[in-house]
PDB file of N, CA and C in Angstrom:
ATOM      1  N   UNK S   1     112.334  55.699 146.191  1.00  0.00           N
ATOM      2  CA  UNK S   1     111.457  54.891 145.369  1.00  0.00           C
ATOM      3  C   UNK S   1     110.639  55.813 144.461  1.00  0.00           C
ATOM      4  N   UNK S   2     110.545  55.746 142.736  1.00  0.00           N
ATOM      5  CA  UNK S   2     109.608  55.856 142.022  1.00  0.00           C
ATOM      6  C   UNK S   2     108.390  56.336 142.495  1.00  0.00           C
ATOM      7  N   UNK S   3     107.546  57.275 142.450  1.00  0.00           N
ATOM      8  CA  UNK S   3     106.093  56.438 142.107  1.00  0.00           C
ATOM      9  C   UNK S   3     105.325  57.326 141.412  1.00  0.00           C
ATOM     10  N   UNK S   4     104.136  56.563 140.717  1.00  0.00           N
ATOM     11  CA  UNK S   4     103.286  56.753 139.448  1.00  0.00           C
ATOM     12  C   UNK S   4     101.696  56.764 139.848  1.00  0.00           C
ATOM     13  N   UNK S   5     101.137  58.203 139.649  1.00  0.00           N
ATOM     14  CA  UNK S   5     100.168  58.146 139.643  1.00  0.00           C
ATOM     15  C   UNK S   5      99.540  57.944 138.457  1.00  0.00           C
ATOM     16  N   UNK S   6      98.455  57.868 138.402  1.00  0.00           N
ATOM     17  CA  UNK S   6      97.480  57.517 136.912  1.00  0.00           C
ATOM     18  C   UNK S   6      96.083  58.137 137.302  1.00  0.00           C
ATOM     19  N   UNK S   7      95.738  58.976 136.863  1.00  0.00           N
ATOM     20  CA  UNK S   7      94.617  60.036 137.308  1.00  0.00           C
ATOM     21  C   UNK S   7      93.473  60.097 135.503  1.00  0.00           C
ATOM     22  N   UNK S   8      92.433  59.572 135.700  1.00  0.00           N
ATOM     23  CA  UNK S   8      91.585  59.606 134.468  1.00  0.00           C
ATOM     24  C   UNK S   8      91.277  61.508 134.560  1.00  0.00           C
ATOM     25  N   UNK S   9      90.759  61.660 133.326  1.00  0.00           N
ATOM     26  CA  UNK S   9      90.340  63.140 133.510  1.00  0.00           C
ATOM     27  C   UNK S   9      88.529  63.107 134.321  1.00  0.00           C
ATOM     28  N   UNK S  10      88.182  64.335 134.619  1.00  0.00           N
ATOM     29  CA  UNK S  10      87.083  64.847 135.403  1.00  0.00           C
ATOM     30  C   UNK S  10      86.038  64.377 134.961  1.00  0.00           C
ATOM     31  N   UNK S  11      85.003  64.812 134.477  1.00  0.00           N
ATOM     32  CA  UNK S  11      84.035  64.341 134.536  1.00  0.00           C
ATOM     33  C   UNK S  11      83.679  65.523 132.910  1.00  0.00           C
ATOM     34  N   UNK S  12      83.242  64.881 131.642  1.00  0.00           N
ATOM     35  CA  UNK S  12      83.347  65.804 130.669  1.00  0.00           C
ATOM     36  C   UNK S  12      81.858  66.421 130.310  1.00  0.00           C
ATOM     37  N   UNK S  13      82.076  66.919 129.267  1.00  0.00           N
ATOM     38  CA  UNK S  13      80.740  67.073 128.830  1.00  0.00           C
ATOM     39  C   UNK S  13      79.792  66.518 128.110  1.00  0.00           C
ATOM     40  N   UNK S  14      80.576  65.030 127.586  1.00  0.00           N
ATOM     41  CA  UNK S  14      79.844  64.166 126.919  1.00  0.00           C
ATOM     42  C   UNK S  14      79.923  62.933 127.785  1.00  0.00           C
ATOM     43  N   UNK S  15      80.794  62.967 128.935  1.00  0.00           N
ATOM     44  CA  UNK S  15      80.243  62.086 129.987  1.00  0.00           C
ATOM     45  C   UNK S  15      78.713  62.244 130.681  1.00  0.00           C
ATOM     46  N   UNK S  16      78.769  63.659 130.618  1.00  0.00           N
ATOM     47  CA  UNK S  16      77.179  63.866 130.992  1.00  0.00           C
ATOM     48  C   UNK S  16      76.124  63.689 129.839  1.00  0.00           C
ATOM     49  N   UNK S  17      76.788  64.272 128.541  1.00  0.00           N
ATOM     50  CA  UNK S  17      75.958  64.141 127.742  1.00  0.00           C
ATOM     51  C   UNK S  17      76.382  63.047 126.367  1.00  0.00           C
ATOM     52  N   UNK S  18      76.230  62.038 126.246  1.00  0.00           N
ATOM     53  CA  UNK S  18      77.049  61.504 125.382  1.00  0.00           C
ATOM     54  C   UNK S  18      76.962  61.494 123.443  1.00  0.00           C
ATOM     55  N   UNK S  19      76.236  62.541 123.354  1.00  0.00           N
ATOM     56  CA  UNK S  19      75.481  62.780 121.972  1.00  0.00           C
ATOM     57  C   UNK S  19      76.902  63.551 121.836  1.00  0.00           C
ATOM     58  N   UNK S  20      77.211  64.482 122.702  1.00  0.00           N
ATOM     59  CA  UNK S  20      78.237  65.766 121.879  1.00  0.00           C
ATOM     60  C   UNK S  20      79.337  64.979 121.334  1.00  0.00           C
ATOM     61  N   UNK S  21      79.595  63.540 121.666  1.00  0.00           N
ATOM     62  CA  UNK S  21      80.263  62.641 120.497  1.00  0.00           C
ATOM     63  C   UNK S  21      80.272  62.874 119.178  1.00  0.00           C
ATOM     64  N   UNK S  22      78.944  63.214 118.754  1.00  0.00           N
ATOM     65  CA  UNK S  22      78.302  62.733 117.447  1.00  0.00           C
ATOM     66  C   UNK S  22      78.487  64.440 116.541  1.00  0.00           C
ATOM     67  N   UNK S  23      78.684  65.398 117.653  1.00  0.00           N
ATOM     68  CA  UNK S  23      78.841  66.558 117.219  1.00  0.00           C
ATOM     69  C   UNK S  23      80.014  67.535 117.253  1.00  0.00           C
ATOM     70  N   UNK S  24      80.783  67.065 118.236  1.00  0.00           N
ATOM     71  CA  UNK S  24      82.248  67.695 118.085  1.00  0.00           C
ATOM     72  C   UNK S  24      83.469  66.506 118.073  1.00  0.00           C
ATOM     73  N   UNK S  25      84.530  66.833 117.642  1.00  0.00           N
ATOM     74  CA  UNK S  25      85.526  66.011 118.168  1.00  0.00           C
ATOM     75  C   UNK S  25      85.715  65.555 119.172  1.00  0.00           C
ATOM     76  N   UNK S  26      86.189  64.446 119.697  1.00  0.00           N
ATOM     77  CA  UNK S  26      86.392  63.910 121.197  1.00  0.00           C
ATOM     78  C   UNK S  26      87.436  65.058 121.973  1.00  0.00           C
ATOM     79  N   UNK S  27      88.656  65.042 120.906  1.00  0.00           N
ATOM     80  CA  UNK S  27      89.591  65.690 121.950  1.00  0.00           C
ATOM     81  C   UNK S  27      89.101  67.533 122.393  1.00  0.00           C
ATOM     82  N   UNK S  28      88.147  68.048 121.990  1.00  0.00           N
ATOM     83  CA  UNK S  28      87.811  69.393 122.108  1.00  0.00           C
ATOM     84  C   UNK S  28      86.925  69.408 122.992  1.00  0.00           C
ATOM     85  N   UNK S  29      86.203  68.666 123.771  1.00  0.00           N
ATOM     86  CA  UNK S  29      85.693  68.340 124.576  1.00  0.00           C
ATOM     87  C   UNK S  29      85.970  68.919 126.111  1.00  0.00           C
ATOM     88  N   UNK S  30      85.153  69.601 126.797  1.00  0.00           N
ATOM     89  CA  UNK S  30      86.343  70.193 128.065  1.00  0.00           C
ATOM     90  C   UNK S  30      85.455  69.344 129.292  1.00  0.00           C
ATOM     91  N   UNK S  31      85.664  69.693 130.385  1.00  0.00           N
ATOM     92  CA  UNK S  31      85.239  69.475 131.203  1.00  0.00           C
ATOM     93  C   UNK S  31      83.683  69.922 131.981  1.00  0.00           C
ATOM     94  N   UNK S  32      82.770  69.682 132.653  1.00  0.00           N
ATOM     95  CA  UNK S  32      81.819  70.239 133.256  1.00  0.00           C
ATOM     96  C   UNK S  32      82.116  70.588 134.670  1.00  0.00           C
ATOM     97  N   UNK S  33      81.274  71.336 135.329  1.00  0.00           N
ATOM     98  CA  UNK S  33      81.754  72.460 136.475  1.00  0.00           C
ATOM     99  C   UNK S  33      82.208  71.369 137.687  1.00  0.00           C
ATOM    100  N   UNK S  34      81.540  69.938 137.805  1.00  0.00           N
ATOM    101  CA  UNK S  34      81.654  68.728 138.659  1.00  0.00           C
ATOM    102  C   UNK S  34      83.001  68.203 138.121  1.00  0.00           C
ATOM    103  N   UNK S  35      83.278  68.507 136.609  1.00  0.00           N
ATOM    104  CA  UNK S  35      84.217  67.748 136.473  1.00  0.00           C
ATOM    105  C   UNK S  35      85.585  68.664 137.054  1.00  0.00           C
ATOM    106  N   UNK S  36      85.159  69.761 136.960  1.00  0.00           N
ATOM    107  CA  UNK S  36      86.615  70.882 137.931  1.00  0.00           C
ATOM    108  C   UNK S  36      86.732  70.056 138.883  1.00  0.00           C
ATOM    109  N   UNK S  37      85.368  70.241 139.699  1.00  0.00           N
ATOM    110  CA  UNK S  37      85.390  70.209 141.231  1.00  0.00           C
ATOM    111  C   UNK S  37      86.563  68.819 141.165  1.00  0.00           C
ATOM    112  N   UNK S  38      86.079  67.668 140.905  1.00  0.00           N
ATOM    113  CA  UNK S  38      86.648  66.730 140.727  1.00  0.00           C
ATOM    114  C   UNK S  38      88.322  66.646 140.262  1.00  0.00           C
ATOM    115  N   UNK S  39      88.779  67.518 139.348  1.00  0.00           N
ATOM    116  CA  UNK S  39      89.967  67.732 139.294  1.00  0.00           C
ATOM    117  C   UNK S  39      91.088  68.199 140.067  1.00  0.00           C
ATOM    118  N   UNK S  40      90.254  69.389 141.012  1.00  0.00           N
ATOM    119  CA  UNK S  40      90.402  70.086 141.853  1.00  0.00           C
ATOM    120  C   UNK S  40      90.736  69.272 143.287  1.00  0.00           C
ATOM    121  N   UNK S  41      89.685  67.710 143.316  1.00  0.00           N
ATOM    122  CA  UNK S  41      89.705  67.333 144.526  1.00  0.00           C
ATOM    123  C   UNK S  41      90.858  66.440 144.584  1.00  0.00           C
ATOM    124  N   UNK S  42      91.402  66.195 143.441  1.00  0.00           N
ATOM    125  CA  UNK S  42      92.735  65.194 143.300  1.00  0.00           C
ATOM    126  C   UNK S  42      93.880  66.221 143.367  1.00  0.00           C
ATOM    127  N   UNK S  43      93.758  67.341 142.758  1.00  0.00           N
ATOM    128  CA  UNK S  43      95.087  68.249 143.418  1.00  0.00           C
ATOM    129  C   UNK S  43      95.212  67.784 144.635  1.00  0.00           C
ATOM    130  N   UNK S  44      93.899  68.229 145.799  1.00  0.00           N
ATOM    131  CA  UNK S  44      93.588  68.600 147.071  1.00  0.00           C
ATOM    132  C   UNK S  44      94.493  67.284 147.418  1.00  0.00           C
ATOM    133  N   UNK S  45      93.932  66.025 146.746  1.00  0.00           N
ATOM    134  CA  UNK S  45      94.368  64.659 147.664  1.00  0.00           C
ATOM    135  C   UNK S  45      95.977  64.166 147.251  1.00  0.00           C
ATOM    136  N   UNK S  46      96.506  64.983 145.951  1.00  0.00           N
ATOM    137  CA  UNK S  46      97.680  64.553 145.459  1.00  0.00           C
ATOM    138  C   UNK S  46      98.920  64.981 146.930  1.00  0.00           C
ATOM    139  N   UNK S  47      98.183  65.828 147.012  1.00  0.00           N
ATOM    140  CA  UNK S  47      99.536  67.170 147.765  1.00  0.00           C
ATOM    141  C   UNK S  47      99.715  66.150 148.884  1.00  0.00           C
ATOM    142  N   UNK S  48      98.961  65.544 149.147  1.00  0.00           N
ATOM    143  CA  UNK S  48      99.051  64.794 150.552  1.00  0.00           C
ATOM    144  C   UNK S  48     100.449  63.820 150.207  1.00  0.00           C
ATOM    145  N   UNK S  49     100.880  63.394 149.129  1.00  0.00           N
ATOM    146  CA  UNK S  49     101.468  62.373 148.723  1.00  0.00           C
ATOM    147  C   UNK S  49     102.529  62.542 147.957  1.00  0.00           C
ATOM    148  N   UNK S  50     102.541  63.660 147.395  1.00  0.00           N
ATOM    149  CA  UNK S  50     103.671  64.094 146.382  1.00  0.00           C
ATOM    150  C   UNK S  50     105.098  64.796 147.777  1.00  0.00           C
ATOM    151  N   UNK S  51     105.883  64.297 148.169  1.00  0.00           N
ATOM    152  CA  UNK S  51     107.059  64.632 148.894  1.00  0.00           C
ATOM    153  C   UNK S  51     108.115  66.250 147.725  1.00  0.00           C
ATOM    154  N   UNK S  52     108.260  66.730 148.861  1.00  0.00           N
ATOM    155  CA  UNK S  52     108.637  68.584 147.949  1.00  0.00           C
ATOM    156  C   UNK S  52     110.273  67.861 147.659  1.00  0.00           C
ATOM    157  N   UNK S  53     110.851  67.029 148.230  1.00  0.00           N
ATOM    158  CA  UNK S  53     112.240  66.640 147.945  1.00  0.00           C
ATOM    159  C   UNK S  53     112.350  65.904 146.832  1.00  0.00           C
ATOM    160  N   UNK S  54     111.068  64.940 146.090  1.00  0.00           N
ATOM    161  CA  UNK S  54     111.359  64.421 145.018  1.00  0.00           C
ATOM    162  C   UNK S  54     110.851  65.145 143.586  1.00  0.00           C
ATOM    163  N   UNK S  55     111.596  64.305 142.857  1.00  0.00           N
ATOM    164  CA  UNK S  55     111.267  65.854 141.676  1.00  0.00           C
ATOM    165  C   UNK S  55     110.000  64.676 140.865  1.00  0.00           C
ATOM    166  N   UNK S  56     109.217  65.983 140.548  1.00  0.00           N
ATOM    167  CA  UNK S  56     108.074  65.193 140.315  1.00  0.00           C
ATOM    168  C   UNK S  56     107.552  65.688 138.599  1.00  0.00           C
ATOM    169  N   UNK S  57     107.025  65.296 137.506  1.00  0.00           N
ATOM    170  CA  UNK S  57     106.965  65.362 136.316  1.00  0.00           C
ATOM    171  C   UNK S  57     105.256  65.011 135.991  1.00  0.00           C
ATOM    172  N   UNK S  58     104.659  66.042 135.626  1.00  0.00           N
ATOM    173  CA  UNK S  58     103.165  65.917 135.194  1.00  0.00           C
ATOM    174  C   UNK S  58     103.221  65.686 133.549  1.00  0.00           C
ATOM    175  N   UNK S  59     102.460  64.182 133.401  1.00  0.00           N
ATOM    176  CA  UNK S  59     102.371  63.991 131.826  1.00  0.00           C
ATOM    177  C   UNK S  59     101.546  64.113 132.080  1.00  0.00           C
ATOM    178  N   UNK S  60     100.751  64.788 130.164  1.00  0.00           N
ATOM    179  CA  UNK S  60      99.061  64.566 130.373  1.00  0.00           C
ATOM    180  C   UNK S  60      99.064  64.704 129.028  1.00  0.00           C
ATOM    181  N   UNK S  61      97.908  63.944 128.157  1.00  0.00           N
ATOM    182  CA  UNK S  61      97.450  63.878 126.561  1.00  0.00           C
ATOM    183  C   UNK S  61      97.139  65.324 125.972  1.00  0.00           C
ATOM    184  N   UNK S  62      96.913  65.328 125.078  1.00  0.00           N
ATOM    185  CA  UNK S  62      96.076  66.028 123.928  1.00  0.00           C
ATOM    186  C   UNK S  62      95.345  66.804 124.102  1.00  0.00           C
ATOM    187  N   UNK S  63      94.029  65.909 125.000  1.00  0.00           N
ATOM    188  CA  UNK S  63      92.474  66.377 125.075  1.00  0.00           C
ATOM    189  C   UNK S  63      92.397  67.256 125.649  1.00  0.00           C
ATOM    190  N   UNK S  64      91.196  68.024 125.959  1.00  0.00           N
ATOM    191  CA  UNK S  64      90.954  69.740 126.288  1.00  0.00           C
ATOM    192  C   UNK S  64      90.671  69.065 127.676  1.00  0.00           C
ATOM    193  N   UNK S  65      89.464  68.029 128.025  1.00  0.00           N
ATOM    194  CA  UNK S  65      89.253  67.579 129.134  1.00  0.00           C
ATOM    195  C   UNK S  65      90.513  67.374 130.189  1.00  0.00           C
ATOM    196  N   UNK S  66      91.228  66.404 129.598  1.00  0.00           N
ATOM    197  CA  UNK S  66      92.638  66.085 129.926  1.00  0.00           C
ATOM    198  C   UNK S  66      93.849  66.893 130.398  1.00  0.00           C
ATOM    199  N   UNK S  67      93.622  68.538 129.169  1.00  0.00           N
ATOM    200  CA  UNK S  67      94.396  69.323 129.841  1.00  0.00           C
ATOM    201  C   UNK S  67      94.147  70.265 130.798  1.00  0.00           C
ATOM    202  N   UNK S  68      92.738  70.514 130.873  1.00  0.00           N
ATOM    203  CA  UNK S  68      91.928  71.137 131.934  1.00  0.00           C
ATOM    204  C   UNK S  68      91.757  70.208 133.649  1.00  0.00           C
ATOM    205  N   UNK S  69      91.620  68.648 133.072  1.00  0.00           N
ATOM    206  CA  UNK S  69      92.092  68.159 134.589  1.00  0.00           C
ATOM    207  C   UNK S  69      93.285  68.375 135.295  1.00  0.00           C
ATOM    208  N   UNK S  70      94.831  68.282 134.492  1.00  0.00           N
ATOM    209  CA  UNK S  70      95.858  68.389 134.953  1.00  0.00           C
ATOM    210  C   UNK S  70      96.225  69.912 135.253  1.00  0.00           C
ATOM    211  N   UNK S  71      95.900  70.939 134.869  1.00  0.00           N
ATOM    212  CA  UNK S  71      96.238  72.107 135.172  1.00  0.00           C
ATOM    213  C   UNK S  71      95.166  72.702 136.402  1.00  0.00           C
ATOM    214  N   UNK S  72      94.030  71.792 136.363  1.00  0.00           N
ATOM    215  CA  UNK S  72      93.214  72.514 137.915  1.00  0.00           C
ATOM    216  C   UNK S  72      93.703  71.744 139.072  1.00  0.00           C
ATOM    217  N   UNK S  73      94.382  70.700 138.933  1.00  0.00           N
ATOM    218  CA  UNK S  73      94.828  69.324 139.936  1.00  0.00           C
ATOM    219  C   UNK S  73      96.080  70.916 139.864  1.00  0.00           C
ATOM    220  N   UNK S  74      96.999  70.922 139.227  1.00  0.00           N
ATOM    221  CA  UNK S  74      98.049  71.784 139.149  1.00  0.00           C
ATOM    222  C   UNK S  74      98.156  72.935 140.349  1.00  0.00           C
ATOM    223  N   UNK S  75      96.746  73.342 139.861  1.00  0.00           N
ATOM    224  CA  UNK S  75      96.590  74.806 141.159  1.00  0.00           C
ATOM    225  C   UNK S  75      96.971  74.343 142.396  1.00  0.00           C
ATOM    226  N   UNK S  76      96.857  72.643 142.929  1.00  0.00           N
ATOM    227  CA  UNK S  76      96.897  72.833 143.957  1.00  0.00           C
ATOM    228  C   UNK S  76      98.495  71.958 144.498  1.00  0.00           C
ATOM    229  N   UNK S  77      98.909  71.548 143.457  1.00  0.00           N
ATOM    230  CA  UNK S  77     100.398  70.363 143.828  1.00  0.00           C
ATOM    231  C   UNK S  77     101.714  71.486 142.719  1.00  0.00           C
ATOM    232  N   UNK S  78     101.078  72.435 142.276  1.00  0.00           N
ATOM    233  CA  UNK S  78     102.036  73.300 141.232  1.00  0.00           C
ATOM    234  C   UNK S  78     103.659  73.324 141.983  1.00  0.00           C
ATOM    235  N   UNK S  79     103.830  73.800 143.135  1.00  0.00           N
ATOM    236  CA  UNK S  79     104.845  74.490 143.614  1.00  0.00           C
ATOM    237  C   UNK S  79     105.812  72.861 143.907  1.00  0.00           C
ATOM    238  N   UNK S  80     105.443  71.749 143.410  1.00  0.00           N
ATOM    239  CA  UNK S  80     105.847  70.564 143.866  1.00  0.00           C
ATOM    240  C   UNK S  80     106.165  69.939 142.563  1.00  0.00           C
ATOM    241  N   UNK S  81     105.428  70.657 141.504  1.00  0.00           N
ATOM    242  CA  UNK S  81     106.040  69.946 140.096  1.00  0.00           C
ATOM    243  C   UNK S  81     107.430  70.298 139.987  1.00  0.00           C
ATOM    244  N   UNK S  82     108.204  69.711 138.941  1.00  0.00           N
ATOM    245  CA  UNK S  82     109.798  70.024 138.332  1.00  0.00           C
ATOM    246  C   UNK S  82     109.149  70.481 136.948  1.00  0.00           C
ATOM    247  N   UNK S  83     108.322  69.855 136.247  1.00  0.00           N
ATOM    248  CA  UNK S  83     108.052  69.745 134.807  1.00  0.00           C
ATOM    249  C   UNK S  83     106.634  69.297 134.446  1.00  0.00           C
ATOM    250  N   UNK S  84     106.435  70.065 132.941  1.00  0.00           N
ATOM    251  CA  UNK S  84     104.719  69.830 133.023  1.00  0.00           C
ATOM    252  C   UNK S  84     104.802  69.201 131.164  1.00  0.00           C
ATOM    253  N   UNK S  85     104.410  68.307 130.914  1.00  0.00           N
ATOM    254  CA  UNK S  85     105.013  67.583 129.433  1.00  0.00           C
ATOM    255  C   UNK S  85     103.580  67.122 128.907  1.00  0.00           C
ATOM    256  N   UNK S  86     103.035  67.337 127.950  1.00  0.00           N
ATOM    257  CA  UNK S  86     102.034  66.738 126.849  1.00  0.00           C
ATOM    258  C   UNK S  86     102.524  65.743 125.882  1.00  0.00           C
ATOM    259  N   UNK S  87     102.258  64.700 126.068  1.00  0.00           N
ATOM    260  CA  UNK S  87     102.543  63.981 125.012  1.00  0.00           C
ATOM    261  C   UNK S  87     101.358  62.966 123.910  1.00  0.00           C
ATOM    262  N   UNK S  88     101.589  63.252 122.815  1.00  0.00           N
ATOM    263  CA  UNK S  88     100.738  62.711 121.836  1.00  0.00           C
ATOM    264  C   UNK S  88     100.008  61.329 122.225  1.00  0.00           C
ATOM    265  N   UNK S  89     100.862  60.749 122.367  1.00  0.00           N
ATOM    266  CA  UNK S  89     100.467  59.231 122.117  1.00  0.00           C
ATOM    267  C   UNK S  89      99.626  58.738 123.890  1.00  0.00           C
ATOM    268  N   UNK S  90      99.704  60.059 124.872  1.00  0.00           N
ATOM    269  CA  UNK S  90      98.531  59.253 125.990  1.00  0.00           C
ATOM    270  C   UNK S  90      97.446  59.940 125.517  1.00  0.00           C
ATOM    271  N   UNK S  91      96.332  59.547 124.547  1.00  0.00           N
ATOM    272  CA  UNK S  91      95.453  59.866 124.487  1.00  0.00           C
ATOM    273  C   UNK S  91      94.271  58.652 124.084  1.00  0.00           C
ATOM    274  N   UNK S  92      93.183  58.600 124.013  1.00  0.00           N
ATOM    275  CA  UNK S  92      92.269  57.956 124.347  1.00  0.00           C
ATOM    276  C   UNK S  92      92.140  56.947 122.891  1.00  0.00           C
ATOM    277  N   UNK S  93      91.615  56.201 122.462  1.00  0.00           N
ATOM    278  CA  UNK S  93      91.172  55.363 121.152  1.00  0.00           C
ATOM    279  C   UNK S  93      90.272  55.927 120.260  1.00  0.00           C
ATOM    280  N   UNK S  94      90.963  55.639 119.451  1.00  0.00           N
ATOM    281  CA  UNK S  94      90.100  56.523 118.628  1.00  0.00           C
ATOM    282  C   UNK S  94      88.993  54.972 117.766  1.00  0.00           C
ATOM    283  N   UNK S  95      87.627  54.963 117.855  1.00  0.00           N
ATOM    284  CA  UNK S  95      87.005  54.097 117.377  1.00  0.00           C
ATOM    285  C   UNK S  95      86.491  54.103 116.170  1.00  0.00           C
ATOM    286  N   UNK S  96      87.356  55.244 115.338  1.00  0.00           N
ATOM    287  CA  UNK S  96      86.601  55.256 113.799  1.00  0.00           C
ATOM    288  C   UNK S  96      84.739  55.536 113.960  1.00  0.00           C
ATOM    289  N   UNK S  97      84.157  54.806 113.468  1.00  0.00           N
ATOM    290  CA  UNK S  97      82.812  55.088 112.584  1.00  0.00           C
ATOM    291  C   UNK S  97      82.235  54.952 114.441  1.00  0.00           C
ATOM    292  N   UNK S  98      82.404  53.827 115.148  1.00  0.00           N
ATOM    293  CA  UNK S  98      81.925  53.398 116.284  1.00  0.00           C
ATOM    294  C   UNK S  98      81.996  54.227 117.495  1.00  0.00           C
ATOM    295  N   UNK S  99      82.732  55.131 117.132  1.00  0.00           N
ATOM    296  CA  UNK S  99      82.716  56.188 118.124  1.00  0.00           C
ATOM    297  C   UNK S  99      81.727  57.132 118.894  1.00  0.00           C
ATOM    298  N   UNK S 100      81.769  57.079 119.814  1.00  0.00           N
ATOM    299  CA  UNK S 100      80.136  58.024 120.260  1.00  0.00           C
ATOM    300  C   UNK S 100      78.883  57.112 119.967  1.00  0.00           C
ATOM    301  N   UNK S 101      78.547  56.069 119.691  1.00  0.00           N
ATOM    302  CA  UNK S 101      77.495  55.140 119.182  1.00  0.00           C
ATOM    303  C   UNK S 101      77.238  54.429 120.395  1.00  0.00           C
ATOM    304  N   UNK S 102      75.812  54.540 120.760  1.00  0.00           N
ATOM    305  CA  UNK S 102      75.016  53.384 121.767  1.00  0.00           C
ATOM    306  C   UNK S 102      75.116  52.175 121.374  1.00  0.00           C
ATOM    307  N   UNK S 103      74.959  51.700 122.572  1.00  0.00           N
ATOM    308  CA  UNK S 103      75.147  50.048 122.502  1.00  0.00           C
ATOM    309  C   UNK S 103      73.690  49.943 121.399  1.00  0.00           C
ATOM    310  N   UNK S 104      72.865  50.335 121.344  1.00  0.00           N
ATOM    311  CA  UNK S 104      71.476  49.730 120.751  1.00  0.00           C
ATOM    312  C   UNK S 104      72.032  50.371 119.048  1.00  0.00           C
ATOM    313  N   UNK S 105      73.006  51.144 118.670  1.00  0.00           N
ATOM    314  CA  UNK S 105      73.060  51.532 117.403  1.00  0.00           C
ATOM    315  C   UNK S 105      74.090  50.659 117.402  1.00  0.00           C
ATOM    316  N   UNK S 106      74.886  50.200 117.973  1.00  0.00           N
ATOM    317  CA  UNK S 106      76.026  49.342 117.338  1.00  0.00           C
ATOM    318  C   UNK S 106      75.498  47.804 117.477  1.00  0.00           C
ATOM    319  N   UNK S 107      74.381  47.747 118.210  1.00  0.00           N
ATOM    320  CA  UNK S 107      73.832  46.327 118.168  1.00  0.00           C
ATOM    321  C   UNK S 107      73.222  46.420 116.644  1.00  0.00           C
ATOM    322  N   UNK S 108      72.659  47.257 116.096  1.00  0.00           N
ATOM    323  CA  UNK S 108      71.489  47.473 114.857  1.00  0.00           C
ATOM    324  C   UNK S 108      72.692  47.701 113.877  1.00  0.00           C
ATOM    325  N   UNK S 109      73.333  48.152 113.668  1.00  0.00           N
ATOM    326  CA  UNK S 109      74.505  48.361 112.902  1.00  0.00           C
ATOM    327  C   UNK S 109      75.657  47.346 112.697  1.00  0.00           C
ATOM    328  N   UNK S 110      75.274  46.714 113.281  1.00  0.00           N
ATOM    329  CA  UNK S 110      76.155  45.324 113.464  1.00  0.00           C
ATOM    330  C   UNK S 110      75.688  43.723 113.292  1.00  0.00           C
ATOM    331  N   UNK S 111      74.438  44.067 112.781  1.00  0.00           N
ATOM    332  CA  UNK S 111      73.837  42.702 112.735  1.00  0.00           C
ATOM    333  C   UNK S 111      73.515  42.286 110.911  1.00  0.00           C
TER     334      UNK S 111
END
């Protein structure tokens, strides 16, 4: 049988801080030291589940966050991958002008 994990990335730096929206690109964005740990702790819990007989294939997006979750999860399920693939199109929405904007600026901006 198949099976499919779906793993969000760690914990970023505009998850903690959500202004660095307004100041860098989304996808350049990396992770914070909780957000390792956190990446780190899904390696820890993947290995439990990933079987060494099936061949197993890591997709992951674009983003710096994104590729920094899958390669620290990596350290710990690596010897169990077949293949490690980036592809364009899993990456996050892009919201134009609305992007990075508080609910209270898109309420005022919207009325």
């Amino acid at each position: 049988m198949k099976k499919i994990y779906l793993i969000r990335h760690g914990e970023s730096m505009a998850n903690a801080n959500p202004l660095m929206y307004k100041k860098h690109d989304g996808n350049t964005i990396g992770l914070t030291q909780k957000g390792f740990q956190q990446a780190q702790n899904v390696g820890i819990e993947l290995r439990k589940y990933i079987n060494a007989d099936e061949k197993t294939i890591v997709w992951h997006g674009p983003s710096l966050r994104i590729i920094q979750t899958a390669y620290r999860a990596l350290d710990y399920i690596g010897e169990h991958v077949d293949s490690i693939r980036r592809h364009m199109e899993l990456r996050e929405m892009d919201l134009g002008l609305f992007h990075g904007a508080t609910k209270e600026e898109l309420e005022t901006n919207l009325k």
